[in-house]
């Protein structure tokens, strides 16, 4: 049976005015909480990537860790974390990127991947695209081939997915929400 296109979208919770007034937060935790929904979610990514010769999955702090680690297990590949600044214990490389106000930094262990590794980048959501673009830059600095960036949710009106595609990153997302 084909999946109803709204199956996942209908199970994402929208929390108004969180973490600040005017923001509609798209909460993916209900997708993880229900066993059937979690299986459906993971299988969307498994079917997409099972024949793409992925060597490694890089998940972005923090919700990208959850789905990324499950997917890595399913594809029988390794998982590496891309973390917010100051969380990783070993030698790191870092990339700073702009937020609406100020900046943020993400880091990766300097031995997280090898030149030529085909890496899939994963997060829960793409908004401005800054976080995923910084992740792509980290991986490419280590010589990885970033096969694709993927996420559960895209907020296309914030322009991130368009920007990432213009920057040369192929993208795969499961649910689009217009508006923020
Ligand atoms: C949120 O911000 C999500 O979990 C992502 O990690 C990130 C997406 O924002 P953006 O960098 O695309 O604007 O915490």
Coordinates of C-alpha atoms and ligand atoms in Angstrom, one line a residue:
X1 CA 0.0 0.0 0.0
X2 CA 1.3 3.5 -0.9
X3 CA 1.8 5.9 1.9
X4 CA -0.8 8.7 2.3
X5 CA 1.2 11.9 1.4
X6 CA -0.1 13.5 4.6
X7 CA 0.7 10.6 6.9
X8 CA 3.8 12.1 8.4
X9 CA 2.7 15.7 8.1
X10 CA -0.4 15.1 10.1
X11 CA 1.6 13.6 12.9
X12 CA 4.0 16.5 13.3
X13 CA 3.0 18.8 16.1
X14 CA 2.9 22.5 15.6
X15 CA 3.7 24.5 18.8
X16 CA 2.8 28.2 18.4
X17 CA 5.1 30.9 19.8
X18 CA 7.9 28.6 20.7
X19 CA 10.8 29.2 21.4
X20 CA 9.7 32.8 20.9
X21 CA 6.6 34.8 19.9
X22 CA 5.7 34.4 16.2
X23 CA 7.5 31.1 15.7
X24 CA 5.5 28.1 14.8
X25 CA 7.7 25.2 16.0
X26 CA 7.4 22.0 14.0
X27 CA 7.9 19.3 16.6
X28 CA 8.8 15.9 15.2
X29 CA 8.8 14.1 18.6
X30 CA 5.3 12.5 18.0
X31 CA 6.8 10.8 14.9
X32 CA 9.4 9.1 17.2
X33 CA 7.0 8.3 20.0
X34 CA 4.6 6.0 18.1
X35 CA 6.3 2.8 17.0
X36 CA 4.4 2.5 13.7
X37 CA 5.1 6.1 12.7
X38 CA 8.7 5.7 13.6
X39 CA 9.0 2.7 11.4
X40 CA 7.2 4.5 8.5
X41 CA 9.5 7.5 8.9
X42 CA 12.7 5.5 8.9
X43 CA 11.7 3.4 5.9
X44 CA 11.2 6.5 3.8
X45 CA 14.9 7.2 4.2
X46 CA 15.9 3.5 4.0
X47 CA 14.2 3.1 0.6
X48 CA 15.8 6.3 -0.7
X49 CA 19.4 5.5 0.3
X50 CA 19.6 1.6 0.4
X51 CA 21.2 1.6 -3.1
X52 CA 23.2 4.8 -3.0
X53 CA 26.5 3.4 -1.8
X54 CA 26.5 5.5 1.4
X55 CA 29.7 5.0 3.5
X56 CA 28.7 7.1 6.5
X57 CA 25.9 9.2 8.0
X58 CA 26.6 12.6 9.6
X59 CA 23.8 13.7 11.9
X60 CA 23.3 17.3 13.1
X61 CA 22.9 18.1 16.7
X62 CA 20.5 17.2 18.2
X63 CA 17.4 15.7 16.5
X64 CA 19.6 14.6 13.5
X65 CA 21.3 12.2 15.9
X66 CA 18.1 10.3 16.6
X67 CA 17.0 9.6 13.1
X68 CA 20.5 9.5 11.7
X69 CA 21.7 6.8 14.1
X70 CA 18.7 4.6 13.3
X71 CA 19.2 5.0 9.6
X72 CA 22.9 4.2 9.9
X73 CA 22.1 1.0 11.7
X74 CA 19.5 0.1 9.0
X75 CA 22.0 0.8 6.2
X76 CA 24.8 -1.0 8.0
X77 CA 27.1 2.1 7.9
X78 CA 28.7 4.2 10.6
X79 CA 27.4 7.4 12.2
X80 CA 29.2 10.6 13.1
X81 CA 27.8 13.6 15.0
X82 CA 28.1 17.2 14.0
X83 CA 27.8 19.0 17.3
X84 CA 27.3 22.5 18.6
X85 CA 30.5 24.2 19.7
X86 CA 32.3 22.8 22.8
X87 CA 30.7 19.4 23.0
X88 CA 33.1 17.1 21.3
X89 CA 36.1 15.8 23.3
X90 CA 38.7 15.1 20.7
X91 CA 40.4 17.3 18.0
X92 CA 37.7 19.2 16.1
X93 CA 37.3 21.3 13.0
X94 CA 34.6 24.0 13.2
X95 CA 32.4 26.2 11.0
X96 CA 30.7 29.3 12.0
X97 CA 27.4 30.5 10.3
X98 CA 25.1 33.4 10.6
X99 CA 21.8 33.3 12.5
X100 CA 19.1 35.9 12.3
X101 CA 20.8 37.6 15.2
X102 CA 24.4 36.7 15.8
X103 CA 26.2 33.5 14.8
X104 CA 26.5 29.8 15.7
X105 CA 29.3 27.2 15.4
X106 CA 29.2 23.5 14.6
X107 CA 32.1 21.1 15.1
X108 CA 33.1 17.6 14.0
X109 CA 35.9 15.4 15.0
X110 CA 38.9 15.8 12.7
X111 CA 39.0 12.0 12.0
X112 CA 35.2 11.7 11.6
X113 CA 35.6 10.7 7.9
X114 CA 38.2 10.0 5.2
X115 CA 38.7 11.7 1.8
X116 CA 36.4 10.1 -0.7
X117 CA 33.9 8.8 1.8
X118 CA 30.3 9.1 0.5
X119 CA 28.5 10.8 3.3
X120 CA 24.8 11.5 3.9
X121 CA 24.0 14.5 6.0
X122 CA 20.8 14.4 8.0
X123 CA 18.8 16.7 10.3
X124 CA 15.2 17.0 11.4
X125 CA 14.5 20.3 9.7
X126 CA 15.7 22.9 7.2
X127 CA 14.8 26.5 8.0
X128 CA 17.4 29.0 6.8
X129 CA 19.7 26.2 5.7
X130 CA 22.7 27.7 7.7
X131 CA 23.2 24.6 9.9
X132 CA 23.1 22.1 7.0
X133 CA 25.4 24.3 4.9
X134 CA 27.9 24.5 7.7
X135 CA 27.8 20.7 8.1
X136 CA 28.4 20.3 4.4
X137 CA 31.5 22.6 4.6
X138 CA 32.9 20.6 7.6
X139 CA 32.5 17.3 5.7
X140 CA 34.0 18.7 2.5
X141 CA 37.0 20.1 4.4
X142 CA 37.8 16.5 5.4
X143 CA 37.5 15.5 1.7
X144 CA 34.1 13.7 1.9
X145 CA 31.7 13.5 -0.9
X146 CA 28.3 14.8 0.5
X147 CA 25.9 12.6 -1.5
X148 CA 22.8 14.4 -0.3
X149 CA 21.3 16.4 2.6
X150 CA 18.1 15.1 4.0
X151 CA 15.6 16.1 6.6
X152 CA 12.1 15.3 7.8
X153 CA 10.8 18.9 7.4
X154 CA 11.5 21.7 5.0
X155 CA 10.3 25.2 5.7
X156 CA 10.6 26.5 2.1
X157 CA 9.5 30.0 2.8
X158 CA 12.6 30.6 4.9
X159 CA 14.6 30.0 1.7
X160 CA 17.1 27.5 3.2
X161 CA 16.4 24.6 0.9
X162 CA 16.7 26.8 -2.2
X163 CA 19.9 28.2 -0.9
X164 CA 21.4 24.8 -0.2
X165 CA 20.4 23.6 -3.7
X166 CA 22.0 26.7 -5.2
X167 CA 25.1 25.9 -3.2
X168 CA 25.3 22.5 -4.9
X169 CA 23.7 20.2 -2.3
X170 CA 21.1 17.7 -3.4
X171 CA 18.3 17.6 -0.9
X172 CA 15.6 15.1 0.1
X173 CA 12.9 16.1 2.5
X174 CA 9.6 14.4 3.5
X175 CA 7.3 17.1 4.6
X176 CA 7.0 20.8 3.5
X177 CA 5.4 23.4 5.7
X178 CA 4.7 26.8 4.1
X179 CA 4.9 29.5 6.7
X180 CA 6.9 29.5 9.8
Ligands
LIG1 C1 16.8 23.6 14.4 O1 17.6 24.5 13.6 C2 16.8 22.3 13.7 O2 16.8 21.2 14.5 C3 18.0 22.3 12.8 O3 19.2 21.7 13.4 C4 18.3 23.8 12.6 C5 17.7 24.3 11.3 O4 17.8 25.7 11.2 P1 18.5 26.4 10.0 O5 20.0 26.4 10.2 O6 18.1 25.7 8.7 O7 18.0 27.8 10.0 O8 17.2 23.6 15.7

